[in-house]
mmCIF file of C-alpha atoms and ligand atoms in Angstrom:
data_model
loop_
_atom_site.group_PDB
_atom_site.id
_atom_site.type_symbol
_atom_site.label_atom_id
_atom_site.label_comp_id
_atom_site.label_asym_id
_atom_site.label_seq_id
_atom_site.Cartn_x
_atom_site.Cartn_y
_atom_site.Cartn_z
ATOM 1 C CA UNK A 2 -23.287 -68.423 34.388
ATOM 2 C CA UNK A 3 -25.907 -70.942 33.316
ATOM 3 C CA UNK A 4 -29.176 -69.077 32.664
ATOM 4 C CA UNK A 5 -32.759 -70.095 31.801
ATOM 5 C CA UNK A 6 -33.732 -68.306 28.683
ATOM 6 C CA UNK A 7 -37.310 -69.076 29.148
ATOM 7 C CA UNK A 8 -37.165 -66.770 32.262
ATOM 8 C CA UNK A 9 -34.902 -64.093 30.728
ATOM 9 C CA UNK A 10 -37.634 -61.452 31.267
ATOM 10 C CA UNK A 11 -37.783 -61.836 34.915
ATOM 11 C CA UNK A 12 -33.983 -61.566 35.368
ATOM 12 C CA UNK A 13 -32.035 -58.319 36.215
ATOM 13 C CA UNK A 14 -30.996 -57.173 32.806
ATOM 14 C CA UNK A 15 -27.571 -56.650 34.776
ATOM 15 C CA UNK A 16 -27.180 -59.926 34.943
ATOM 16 C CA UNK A 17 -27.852 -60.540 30.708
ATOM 17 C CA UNK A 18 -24.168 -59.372 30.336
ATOM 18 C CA UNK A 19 -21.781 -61.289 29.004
ATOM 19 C CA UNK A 20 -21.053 -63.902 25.273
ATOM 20 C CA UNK A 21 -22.873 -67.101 26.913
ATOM 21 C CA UNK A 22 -25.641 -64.963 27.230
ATOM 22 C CA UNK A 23 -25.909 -62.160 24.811
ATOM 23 C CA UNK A 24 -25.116 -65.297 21.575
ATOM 24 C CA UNK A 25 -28.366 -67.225 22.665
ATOM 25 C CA UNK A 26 -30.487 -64.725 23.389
ATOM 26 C CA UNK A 27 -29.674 -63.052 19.943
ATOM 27 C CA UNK A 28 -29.613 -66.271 18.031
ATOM 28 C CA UNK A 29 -32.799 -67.228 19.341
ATOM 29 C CA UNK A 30 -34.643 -64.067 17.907
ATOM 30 C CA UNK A 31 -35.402 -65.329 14.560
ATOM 31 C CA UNK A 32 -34.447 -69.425 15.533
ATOM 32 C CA UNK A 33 -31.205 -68.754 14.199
ATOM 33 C CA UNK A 34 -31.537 -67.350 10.739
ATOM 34 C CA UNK A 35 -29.912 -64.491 9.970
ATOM 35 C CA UNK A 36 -31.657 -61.211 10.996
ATOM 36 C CA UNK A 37 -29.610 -58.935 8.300
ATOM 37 C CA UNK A 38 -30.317 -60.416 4.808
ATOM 38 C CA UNK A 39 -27.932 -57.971 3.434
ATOM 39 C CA UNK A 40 -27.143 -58.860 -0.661
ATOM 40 C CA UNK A 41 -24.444 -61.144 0.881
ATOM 41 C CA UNK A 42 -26.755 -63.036 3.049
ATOM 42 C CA UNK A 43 -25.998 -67.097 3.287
ATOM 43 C CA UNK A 44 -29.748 -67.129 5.017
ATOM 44 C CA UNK A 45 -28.673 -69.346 7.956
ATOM 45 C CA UNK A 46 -27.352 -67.159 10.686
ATOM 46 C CA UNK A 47 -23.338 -68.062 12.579
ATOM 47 C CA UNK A 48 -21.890 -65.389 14.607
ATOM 48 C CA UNK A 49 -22.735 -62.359 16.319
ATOM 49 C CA UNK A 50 -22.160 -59.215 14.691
ATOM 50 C CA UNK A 51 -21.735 -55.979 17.633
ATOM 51 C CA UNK A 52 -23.224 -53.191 16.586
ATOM 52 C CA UNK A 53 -21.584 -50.963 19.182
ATOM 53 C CA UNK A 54 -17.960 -52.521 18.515
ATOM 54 C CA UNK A 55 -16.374 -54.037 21.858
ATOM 55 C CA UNK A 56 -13.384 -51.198 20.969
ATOM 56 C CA UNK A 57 -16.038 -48.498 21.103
ATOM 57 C CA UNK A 58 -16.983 -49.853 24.213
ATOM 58 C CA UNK A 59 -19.996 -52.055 23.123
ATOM 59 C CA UNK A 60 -20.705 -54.435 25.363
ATOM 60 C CA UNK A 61 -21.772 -58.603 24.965
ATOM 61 C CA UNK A 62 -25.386 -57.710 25.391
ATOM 62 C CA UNK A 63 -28.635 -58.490 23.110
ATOM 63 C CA UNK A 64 -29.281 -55.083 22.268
ATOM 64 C CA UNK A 65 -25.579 -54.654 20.616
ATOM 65 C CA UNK A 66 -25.850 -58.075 18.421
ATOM 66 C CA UNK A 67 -27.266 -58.921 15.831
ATOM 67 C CA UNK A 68 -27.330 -62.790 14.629
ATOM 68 C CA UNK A 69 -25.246 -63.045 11.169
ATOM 69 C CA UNK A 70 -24.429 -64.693 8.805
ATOM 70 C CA UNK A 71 -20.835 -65.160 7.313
ATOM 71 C CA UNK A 72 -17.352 -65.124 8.618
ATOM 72 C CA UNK A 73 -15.758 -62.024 10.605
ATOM 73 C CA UNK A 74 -14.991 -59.799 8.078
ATOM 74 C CA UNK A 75 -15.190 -62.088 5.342
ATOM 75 C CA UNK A 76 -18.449 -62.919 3.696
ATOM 76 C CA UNK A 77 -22.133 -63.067 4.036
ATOM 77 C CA UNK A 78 -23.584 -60.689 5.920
ATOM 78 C CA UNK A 79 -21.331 -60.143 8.632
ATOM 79 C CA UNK A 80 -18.869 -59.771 5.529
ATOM 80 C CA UNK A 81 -21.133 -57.298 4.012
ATOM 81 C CA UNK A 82 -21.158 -55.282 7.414
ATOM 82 C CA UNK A 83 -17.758 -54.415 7.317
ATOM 83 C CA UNK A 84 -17.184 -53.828 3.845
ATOM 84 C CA UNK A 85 -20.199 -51.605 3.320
ATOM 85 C CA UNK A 86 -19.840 -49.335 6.656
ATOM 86 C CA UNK A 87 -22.156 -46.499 5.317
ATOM 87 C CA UNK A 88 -24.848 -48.459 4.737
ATOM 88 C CA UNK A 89 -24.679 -50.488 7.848
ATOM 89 C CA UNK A 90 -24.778 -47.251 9.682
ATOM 90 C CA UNK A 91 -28.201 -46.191 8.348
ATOM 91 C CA UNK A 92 -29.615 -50.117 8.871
ATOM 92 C CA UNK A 93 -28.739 -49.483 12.264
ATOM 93 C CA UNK A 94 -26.336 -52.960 11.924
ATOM 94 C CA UNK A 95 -23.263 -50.806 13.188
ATOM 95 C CA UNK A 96 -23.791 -48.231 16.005
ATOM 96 C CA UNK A 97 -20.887 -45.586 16.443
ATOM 97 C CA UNK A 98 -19.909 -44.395 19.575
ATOM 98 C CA UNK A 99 -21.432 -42.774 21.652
ATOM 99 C CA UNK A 100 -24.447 -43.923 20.653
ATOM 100 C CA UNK A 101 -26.490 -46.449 23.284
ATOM 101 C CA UNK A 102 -27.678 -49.082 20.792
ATOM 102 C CA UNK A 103 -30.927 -49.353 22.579
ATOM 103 C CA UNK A 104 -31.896 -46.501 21.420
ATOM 104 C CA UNK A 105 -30.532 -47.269 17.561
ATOM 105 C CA UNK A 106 -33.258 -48.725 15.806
ATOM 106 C CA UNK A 107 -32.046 -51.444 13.349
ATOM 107 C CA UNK A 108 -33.938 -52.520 10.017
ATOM 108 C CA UNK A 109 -33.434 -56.547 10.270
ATOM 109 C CA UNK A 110 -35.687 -59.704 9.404
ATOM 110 C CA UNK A 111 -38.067 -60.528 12.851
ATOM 111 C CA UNK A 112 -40.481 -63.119 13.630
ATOM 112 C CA UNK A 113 -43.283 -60.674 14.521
ATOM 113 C CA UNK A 114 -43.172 -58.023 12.213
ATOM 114 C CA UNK A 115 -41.239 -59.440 8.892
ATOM 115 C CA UNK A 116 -38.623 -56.969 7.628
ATOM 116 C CA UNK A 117 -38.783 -54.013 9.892
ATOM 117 C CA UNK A 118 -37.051 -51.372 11.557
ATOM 118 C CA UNK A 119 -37.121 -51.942 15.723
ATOM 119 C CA UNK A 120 -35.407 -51.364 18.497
ATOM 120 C CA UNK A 121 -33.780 -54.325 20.296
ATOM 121 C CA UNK A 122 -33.963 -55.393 24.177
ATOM 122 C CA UNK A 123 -31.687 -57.019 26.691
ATOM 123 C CA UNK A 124 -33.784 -59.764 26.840
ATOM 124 C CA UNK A 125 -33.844 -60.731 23.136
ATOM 125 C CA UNK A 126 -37.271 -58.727 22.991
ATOM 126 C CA UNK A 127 -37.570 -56.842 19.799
ATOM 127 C CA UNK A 128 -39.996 -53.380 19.292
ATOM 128 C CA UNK A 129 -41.653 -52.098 16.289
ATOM 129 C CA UNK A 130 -40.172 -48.684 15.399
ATOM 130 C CA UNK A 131 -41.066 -48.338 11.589
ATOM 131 C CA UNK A 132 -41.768 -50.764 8.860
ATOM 132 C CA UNK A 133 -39.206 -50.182 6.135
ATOM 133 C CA UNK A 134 -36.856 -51.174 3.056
ATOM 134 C CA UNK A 135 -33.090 -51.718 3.081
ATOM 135 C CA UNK A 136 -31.021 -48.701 2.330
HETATM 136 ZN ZN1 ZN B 228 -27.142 -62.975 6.263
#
């Protein structure tokens, strides 16, 4: 499905479903660096990490990704993800079942508000929830 980004917000967010869609939309949130800067972080952002995993039933959508550094499991931040699962959990970075990861606030590097804690839209919109440090 070939979509305009620039006119995301006027779409049905029914229709922002899906990895050609969810990848851009996340990427484009901080113009591709990576929104975790965990200790790991390799600053440039590559994949998208689900919050909600796709075996918990999270699904390709803005609001369940955030853009990572690193390599799967691996290394940089989407490394440090994994590896650190506590921690992740209180960042908001992974979201357990049954949890709707709209309503998860995650504290991640954004272009308005710096480091922050905010909740994350369908359309690649982000909302202040609470400025904050890492865990
Ligand atoms: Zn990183």
């Amino acid at each position: 499905m070939a979509v305009d980004l620039a006119a995301v917000d006027e779409l049905d967010p029914d229709l922002l479903i899906g990895r050609e869609i969810a990848r851009p939309l996340a990427r484009g949130r901080l113009d591709g660096w990576c929104e975790v800067q965990s200790p790991w972080c390799q600053r440039r952002g590559r994949e998208f990490s689900h919050r909600r995993h796709a075996s918990q039933g999270g699904l390709w959508v803005a609001e369940n990704g955030l853009w990572a550094c690193g390599h799967g499991n691996l290394d940089g931040c989407h490394g440090w993800i994994h590896q650190h699962p506590d921690d992740a959990k209180d960042n908001g970075w992974i979201v357990p079942w049954p949890n709707d990861p709209a309503t998860v606030s995650t504290l991640i590097h954004t272009a308005n508000y710096g480091h922050a804690r905010v909740f994350l839209d369908r359309s690649g919109g982000v909302r202040l929830d609470q400025v904050g440090d890492a865990a």
